[in-house]
Short mmCIF file of C-alpha atoms and ligand atoms in Angstrom, two decimals:
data_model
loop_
_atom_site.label_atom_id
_atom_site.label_comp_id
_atom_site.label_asym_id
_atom_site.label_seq_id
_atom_site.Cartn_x
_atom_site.Cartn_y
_atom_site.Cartn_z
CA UNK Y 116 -21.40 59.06 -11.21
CA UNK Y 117 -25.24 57.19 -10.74
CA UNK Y 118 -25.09 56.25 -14.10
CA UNK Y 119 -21.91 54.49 -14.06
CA UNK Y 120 -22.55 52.65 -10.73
CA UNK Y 121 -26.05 51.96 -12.16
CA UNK Y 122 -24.17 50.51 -15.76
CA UNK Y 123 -22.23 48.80 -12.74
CA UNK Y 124 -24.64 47.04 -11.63
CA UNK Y 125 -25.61 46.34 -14.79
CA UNK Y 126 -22.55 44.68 -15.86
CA UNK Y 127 -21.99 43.00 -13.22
CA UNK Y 128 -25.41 41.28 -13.75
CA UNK Y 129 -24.89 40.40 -17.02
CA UNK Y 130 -21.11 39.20 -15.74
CA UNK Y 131 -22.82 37.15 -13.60
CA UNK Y 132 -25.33 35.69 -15.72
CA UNK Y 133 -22.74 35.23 -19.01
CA UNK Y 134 -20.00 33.35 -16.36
CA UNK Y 135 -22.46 32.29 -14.25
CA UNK Y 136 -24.27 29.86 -16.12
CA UNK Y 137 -21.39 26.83 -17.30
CA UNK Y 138 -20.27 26.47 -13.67
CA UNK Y 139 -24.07 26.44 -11.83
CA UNK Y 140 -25.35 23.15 -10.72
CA UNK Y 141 -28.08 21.43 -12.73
CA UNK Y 142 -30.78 22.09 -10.71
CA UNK Y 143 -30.63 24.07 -7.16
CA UNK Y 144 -32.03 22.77 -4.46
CA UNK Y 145 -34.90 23.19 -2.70
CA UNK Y 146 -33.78 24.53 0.31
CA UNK Y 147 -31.34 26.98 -1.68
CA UNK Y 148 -34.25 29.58 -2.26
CA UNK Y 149 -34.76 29.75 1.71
CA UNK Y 150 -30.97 29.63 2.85
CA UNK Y 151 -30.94 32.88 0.52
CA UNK Y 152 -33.52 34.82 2.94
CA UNK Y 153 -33.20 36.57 5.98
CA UNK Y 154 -35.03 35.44 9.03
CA UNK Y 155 -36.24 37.46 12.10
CA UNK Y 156 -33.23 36.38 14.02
CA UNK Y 157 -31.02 38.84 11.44
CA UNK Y 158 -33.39 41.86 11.69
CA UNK Y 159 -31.86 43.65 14.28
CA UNK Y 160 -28.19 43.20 13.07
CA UNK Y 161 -29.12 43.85 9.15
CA UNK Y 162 -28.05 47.33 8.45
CA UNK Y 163 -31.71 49.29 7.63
CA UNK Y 164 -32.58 52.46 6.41
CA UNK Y 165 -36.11 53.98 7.12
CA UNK Y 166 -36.09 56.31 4.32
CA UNK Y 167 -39.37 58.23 5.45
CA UNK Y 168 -40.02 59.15 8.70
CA UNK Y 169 -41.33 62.79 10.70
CA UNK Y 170 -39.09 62.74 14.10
CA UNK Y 171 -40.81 66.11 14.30
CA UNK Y 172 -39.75 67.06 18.47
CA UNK Y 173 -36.16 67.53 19.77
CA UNK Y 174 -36.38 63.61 21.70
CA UNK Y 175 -33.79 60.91 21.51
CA UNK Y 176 -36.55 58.07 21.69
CA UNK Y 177 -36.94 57.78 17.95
CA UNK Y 178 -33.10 57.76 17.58
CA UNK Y 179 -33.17 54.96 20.30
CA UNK Y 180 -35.20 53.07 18.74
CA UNK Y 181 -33.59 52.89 15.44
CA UNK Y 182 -30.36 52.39 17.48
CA UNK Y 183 -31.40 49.45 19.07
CA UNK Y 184 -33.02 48.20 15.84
CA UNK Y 185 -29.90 49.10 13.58
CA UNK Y 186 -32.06 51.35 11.14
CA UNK Y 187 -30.23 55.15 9.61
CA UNK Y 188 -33.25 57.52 9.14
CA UNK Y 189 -34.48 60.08 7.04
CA UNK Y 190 -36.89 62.35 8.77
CA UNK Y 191 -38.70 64.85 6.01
CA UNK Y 192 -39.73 68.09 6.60
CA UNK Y 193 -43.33 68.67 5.71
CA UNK Y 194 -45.83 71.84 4.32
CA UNK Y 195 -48.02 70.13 6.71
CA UNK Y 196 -50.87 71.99 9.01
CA UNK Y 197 -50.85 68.88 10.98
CA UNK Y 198 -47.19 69.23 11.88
CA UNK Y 199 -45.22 71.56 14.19
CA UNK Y 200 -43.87 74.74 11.56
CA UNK Y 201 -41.52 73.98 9.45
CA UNK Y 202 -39.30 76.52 11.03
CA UNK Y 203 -39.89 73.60 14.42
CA UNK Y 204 -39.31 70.58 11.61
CA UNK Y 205 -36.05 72.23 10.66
CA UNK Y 206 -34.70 73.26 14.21
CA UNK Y 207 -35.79 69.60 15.52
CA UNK Y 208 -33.67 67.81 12.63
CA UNK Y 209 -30.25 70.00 12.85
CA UNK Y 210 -30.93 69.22 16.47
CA UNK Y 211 -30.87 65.27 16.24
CA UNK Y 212 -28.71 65.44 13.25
CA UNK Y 213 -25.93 67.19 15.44
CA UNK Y 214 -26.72 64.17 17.88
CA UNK Y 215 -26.24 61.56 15.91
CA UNK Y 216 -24.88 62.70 12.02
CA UNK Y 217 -24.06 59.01 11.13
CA UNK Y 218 -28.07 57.40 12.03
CA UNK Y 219 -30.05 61.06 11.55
CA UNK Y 220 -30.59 62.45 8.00
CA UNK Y 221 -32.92 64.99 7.19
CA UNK Y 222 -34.92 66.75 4.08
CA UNK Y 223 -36.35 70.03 3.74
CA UNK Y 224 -39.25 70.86 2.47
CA UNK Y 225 -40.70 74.33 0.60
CA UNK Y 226 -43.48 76.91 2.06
CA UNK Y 227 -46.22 77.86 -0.95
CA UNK Y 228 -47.04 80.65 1.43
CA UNK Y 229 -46.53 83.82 -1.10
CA UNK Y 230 -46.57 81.62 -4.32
CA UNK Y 231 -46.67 84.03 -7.17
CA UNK Y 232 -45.08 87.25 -5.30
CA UNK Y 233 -42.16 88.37 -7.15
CA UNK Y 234 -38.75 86.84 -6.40
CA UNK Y 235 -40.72 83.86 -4.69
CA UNK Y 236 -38.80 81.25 -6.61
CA UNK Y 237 -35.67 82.85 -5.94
CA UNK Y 238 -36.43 83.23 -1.96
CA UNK Y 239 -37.40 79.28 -1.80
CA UNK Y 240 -34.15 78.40 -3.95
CA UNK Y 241 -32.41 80.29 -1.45
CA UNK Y 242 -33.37 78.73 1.80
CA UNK Y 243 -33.19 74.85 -0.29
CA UNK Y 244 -29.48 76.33 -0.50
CA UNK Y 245 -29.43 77.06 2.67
CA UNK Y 246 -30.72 73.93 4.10
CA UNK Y 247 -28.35 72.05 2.17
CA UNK Y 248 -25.44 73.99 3.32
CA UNK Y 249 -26.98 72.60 7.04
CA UNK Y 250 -27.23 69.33 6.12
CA UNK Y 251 -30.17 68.55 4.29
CA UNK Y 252 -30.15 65.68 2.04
CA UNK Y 253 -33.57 66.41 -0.17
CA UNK Y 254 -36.34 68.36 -0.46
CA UNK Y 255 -40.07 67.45 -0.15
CA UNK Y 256 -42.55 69.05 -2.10
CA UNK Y 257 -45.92 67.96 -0.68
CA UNK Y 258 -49.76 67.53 -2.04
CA UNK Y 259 -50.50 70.19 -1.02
CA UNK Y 260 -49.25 71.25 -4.56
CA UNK Y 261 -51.75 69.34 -6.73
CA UNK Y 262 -54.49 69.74 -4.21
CA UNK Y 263 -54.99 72.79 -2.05
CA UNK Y 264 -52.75 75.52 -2.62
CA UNK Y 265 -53.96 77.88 -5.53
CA UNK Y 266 -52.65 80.87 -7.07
CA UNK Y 267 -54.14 84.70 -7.54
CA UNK Y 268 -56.91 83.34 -10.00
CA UNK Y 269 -58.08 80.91 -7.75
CA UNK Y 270 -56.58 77.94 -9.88
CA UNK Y 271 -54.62 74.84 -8.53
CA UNK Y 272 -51.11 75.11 -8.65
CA UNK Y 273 -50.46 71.86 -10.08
CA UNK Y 274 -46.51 69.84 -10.16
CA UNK Y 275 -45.75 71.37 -13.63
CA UNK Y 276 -46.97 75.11 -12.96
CA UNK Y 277 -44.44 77.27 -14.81
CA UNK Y 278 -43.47 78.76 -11.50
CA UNK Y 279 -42.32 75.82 -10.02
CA UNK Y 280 -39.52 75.21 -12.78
CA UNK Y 281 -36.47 76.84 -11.16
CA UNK Y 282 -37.46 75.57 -7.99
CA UNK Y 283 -36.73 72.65 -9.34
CA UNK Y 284 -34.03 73.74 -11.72
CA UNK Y 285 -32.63 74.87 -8.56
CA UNK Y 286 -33.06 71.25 -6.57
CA UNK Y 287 -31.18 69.26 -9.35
CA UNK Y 288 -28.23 71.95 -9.59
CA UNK Y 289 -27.68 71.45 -5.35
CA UNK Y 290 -27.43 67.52 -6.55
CA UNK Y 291 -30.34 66.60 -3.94
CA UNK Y 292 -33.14 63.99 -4.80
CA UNK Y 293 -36.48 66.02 -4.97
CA UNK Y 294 -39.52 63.35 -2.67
CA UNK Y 295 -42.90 64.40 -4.35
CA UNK Y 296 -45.76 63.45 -2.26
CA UNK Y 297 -48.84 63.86 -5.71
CA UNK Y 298 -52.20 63.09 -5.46
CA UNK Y 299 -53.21 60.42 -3.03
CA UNK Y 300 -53.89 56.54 -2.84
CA UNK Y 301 -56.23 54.81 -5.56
CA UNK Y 302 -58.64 54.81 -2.38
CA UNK Y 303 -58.92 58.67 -2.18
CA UNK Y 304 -61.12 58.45 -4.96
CA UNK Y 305 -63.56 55.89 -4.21
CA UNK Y 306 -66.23 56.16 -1.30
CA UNK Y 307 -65.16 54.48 2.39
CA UNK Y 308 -66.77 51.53 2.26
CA UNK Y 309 -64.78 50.19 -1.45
CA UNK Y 310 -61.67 51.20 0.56
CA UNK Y 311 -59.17 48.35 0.32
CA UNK Y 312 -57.37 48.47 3.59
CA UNK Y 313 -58.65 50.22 6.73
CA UNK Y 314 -56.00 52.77 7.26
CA UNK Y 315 -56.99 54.95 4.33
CA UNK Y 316 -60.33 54.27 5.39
CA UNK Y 317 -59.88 55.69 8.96
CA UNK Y 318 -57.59 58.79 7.26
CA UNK Y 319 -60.27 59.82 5.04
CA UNK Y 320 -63.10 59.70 7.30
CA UNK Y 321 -61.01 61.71 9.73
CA UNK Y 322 -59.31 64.09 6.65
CA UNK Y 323 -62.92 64.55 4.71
CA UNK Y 324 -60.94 67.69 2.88
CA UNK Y 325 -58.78 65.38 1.12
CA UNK Y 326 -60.93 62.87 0.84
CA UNK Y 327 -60.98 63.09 -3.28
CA UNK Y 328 -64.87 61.09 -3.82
CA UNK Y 329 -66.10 63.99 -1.91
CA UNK Y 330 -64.66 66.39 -4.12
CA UNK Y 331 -65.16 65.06 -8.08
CA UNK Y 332 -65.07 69.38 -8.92
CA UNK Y 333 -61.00 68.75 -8.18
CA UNK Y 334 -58.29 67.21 -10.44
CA UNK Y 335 -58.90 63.39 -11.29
CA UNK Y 336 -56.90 60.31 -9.61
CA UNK Y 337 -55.68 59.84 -13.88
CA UNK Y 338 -55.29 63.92 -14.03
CA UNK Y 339 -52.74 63.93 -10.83
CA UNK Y 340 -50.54 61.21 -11.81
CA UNK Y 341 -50.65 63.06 -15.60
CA UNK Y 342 -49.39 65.89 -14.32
CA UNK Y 343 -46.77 64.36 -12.34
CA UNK Y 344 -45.53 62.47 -15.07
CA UNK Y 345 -45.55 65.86 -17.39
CA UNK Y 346 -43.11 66.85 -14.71
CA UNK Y 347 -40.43 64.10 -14.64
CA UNK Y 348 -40.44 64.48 -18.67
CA UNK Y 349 -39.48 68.14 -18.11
CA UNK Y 350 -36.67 67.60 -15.78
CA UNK Y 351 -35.21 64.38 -16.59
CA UNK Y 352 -31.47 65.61 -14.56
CA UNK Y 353 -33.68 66.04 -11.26
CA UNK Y 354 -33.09 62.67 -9.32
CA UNK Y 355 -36.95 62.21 -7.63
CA UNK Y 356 -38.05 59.74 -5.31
CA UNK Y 357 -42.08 59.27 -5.63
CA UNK Y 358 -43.10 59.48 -1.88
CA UNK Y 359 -45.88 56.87 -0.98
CA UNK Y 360 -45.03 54.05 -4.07
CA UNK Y 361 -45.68 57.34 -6.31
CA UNK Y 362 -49.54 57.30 -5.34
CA UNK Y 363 -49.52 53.94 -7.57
CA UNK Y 364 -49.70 51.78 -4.80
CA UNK Y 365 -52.68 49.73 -5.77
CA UNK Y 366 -50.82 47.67 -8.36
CA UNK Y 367 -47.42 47.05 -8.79
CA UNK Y 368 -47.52 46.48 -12.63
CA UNK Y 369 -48.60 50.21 -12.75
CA UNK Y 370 -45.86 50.89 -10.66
CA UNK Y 371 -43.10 48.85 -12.38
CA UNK Y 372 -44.15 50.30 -15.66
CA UNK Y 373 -43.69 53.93 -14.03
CA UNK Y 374 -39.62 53.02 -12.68
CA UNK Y 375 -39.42 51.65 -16.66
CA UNK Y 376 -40.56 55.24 -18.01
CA UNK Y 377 -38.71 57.22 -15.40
CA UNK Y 378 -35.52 55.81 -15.01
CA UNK Y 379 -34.50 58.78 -12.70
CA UNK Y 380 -37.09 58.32 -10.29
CA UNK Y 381 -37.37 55.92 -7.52
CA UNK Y 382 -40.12 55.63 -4.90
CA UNK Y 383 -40.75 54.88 -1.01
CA UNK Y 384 -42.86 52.36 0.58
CA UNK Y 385 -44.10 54.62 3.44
CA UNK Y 386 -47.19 53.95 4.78
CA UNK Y 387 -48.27 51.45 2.03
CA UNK Y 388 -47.48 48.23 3.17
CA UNK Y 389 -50.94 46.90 3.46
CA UNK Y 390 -51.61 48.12 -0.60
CA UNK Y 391 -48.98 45.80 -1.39
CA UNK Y 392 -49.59 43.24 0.67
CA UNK Y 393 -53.11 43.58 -0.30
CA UNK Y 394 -51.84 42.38 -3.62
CA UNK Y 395 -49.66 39.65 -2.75
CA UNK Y 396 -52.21 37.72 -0.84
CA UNK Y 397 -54.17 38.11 -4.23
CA UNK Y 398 -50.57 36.82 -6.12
CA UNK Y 399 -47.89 36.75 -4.02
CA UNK Y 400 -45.44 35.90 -7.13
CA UNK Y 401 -46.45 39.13 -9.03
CA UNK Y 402 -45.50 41.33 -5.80
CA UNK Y 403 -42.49 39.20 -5.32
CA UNK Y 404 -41.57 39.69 -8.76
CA UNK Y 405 -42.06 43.26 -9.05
CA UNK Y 406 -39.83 43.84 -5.60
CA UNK Y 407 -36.78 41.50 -7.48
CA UNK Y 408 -37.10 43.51 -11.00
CA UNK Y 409 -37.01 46.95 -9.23
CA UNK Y 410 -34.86 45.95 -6.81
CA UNK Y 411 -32.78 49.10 -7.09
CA UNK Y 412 -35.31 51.79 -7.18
CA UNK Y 413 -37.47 50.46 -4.09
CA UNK Y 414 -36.75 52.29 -0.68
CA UNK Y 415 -38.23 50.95 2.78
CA UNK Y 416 -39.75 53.74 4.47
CA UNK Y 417 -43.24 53.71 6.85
CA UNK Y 418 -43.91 57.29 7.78
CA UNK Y 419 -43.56 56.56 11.91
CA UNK Y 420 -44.02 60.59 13.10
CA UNK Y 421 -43.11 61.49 16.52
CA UNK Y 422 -44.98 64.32 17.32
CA UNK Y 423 -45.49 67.02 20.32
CA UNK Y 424 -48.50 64.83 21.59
CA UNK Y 425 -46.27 61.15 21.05
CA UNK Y 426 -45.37 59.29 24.55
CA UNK Y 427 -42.21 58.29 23.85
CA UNK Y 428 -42.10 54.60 25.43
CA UNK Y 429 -45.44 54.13 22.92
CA UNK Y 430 -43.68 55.58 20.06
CA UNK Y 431 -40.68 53.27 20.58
CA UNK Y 432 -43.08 50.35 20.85
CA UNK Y 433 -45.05 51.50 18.03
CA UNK Y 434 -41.83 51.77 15.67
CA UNK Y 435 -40.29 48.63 17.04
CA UNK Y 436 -43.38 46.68 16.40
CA UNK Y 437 -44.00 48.26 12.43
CA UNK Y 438 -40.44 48.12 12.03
CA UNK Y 439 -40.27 44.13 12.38
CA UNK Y 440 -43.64 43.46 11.27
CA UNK Y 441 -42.30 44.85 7.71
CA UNK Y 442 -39.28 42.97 8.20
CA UNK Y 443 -41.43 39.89 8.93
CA UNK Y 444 -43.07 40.06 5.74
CA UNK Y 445 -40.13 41.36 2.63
CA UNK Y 446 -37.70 39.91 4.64
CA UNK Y 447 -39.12 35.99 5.85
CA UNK Y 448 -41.30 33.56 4.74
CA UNK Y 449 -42.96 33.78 7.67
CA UNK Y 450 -47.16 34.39 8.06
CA UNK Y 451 -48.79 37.13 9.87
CA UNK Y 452 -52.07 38.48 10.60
CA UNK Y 453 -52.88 41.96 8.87
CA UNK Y 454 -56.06 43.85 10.76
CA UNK Y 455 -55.73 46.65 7.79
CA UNK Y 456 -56.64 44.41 5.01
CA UNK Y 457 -58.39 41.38 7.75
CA UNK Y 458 -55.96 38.72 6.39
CA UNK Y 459 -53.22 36.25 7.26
CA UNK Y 460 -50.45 37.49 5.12
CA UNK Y 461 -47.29 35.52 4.15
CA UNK Y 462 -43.77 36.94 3.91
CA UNK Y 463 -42.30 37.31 0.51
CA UNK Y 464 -38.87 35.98 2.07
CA UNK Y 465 -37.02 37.94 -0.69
CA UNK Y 466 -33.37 37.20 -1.29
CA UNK Y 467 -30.76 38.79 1.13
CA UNK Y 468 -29.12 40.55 -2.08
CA UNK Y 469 -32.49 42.31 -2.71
CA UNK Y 470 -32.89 43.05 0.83
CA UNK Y 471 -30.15 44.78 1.31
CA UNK Y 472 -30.85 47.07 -1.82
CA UNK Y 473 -34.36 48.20 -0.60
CA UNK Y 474 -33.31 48.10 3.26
CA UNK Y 475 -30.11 50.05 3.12
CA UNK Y 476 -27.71 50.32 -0.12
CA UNK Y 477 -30.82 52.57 -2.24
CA UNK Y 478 -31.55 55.07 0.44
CA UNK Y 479 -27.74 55.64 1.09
CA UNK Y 480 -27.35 56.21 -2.93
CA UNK Y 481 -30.04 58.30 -3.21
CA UNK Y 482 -29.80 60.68 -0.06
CA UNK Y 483 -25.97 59.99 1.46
CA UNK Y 484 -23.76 61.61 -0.62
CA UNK Y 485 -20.41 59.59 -0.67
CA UNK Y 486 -22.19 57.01 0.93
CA UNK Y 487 -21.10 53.10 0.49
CA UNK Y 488 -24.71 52.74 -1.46
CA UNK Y 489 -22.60 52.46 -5.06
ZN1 ZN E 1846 -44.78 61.27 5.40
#
């Protein structure tokens, strides 16, 4: 059913293009380009999809929020020591599901805790089923696979570890996307002060223990992504979503040639904004470029969390304000300061078609089943 809406798509392009092209106007004009784009004054009635969020506490101000902004979520469940346990994730997302089942979708995620005990695959595949059955739309396997967990002789347990196979043998059969969070930004790698934008710089001062330049005894940026890759070959029927731009956030050719090899995988934008628009005050054509060839395997997401500790009239203004700052930038032509990379950073005004892909219509094919994504 993906593939034929995909070859859809497709088609239809190469419709358009083939009876397109006797009937267009010499030359378009100028203003043409801009009337395509969205401007602030649509953000709010757009229909939006935040495709990676944590609404981690049973409160309605996230939900208000994205109400008042016109954004559907997904909030993912997350192996996370940070977080509440996942057994609080869970309860929290039936909770705001039941709320409000048309805005609130949610993904599960999978303890390592036993990894290696017999039957351990089978117990995880059982409570993926389970979550499903509740509501759950994915499943997110976190880096802590890749990076701290490690089995009885004190190895890694790295994506492709045999173990992990029906786990996700059992993921594609339920018809979920699997959202792999591997390895870690370019950054991780390099010390602080070659950081490119400020927020990984502040997240691996204050998260030393995953701070990979401090660590060169662990698995390589090259070895991760590898590994990940080595994966997706194995289980080309699993539909996976590559959390975080796939952890190849620092250039989008990287990235582009990644959707060409995997053409069951598509990735989120959470939390790296700032790496891409690193790049696109660099060349703001190759970014735009990128976002317009991959226009259907590019979902918005920023990672906003509401947590125990979040006040939630800050959190609203926090998500309100990231929310059209994004907008401001894919969306408009219009400039803005960015503190994370120190730079006034123009808007890639991207065309309303392609907007609507990564804002809305990708998410809802990916994670809504029966949803009006195609
Ligand atoms: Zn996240």
């Amino acid at each position: 059913m993906r593939l034929s809406s995909l070859l859809c798509v497709a088609l239809s392009l190469a419709m358009l293009v083939a009876c397109g092209e006797p009937a267009a106007p010499a030359a378009a004009p100028a203003a043409a380009a801009d009337e395509a784009a969205y401007s602030m004054a649509d953000f709010a009635r757009v229909p939006k999809f935040d495709a990676h969020v944590h609404a981690n506490v049973v409160e309605r101000a996230f939900l208000e929020q994205a109400r008042a902004d016109g954004f559907e979520l997904l909030s993912i469940n997350v192996d996370y020591p940070d977080f509440p346990t996942i057994a609080r994730q869970r309860a929290a997302a039936l909770e705001l599901a039941q709320a409000e089942p048309l805005r609130f979708h949610w993904a599960t995620t999978l303890s390592m805790q036993d990894f290696g005990a017999p039957g351990w695959a089978a117990a995880v595949g059982a409570d993926i089923g389970e979550a499903v059955e509740q509501g759950a739309v994915a499943v997110k396997i976190w880096k802590n696979v890749g990076m701290i967990e490690k089995d009885a002789d004190g190895a890694l347990i790295m994506l492709d570890h045999p173990a992990l196979a029906p786990v996700a043998e059992r993921i594609r059969a339920l018809d979920v996307a699997l959202i792999g969070h591997q390895g870690e930004p370019h950054n991780c790698w390099l010390p602080l002060e070659q950081m490119t934008t400020s927020n990984d710089r502040e997240y691996f001062r204050n998260h030393p223990q995953y701070h990979m330049y401090l660590h060169p005894e662990q698995p390589s940026y090259e070895d991760q992504m590898a590994v990940r890759d080595r994966f997706l070959a194995a289980h080309p029927g699993l539909r996976f979503v590559g959390a975080h731009m796939a952890s190849l956030e620092y250039d989008v050719d990287r990235l582009g040639a990644f959707l060409d090899r995997f053409p069951h995988a598509t990735v989120d934008l959470a939390a790296r904004m700032s790496q891409v628009q690193y790049q696109s005050v660099r060349d703001r054509e190759r970014v735009r470029d990128f976002f317009i060839r991959h226009q259907d395997r590019i979902l918005y997401g920023t990672d906003l969390t509401q947590g125990p500790d979040s006040d939630p009239d800050e959190f609203r203004r926090t998500a309100h304000a990231v929310w059209t700052s994004d907008w401001r930038y894919l969306a408009t032509g219009e400039t803005q300061r960015v503190d994370m990379i120190d730079a006034d950073v123009p808007g890639l005004s991207l065309p309303r078609a392609v907007i609507d892909k990564i804002y809305y219509r990708n998410a809802r094919r990916v994670y809504v089943r029966g949803g009006n994504g195609d």
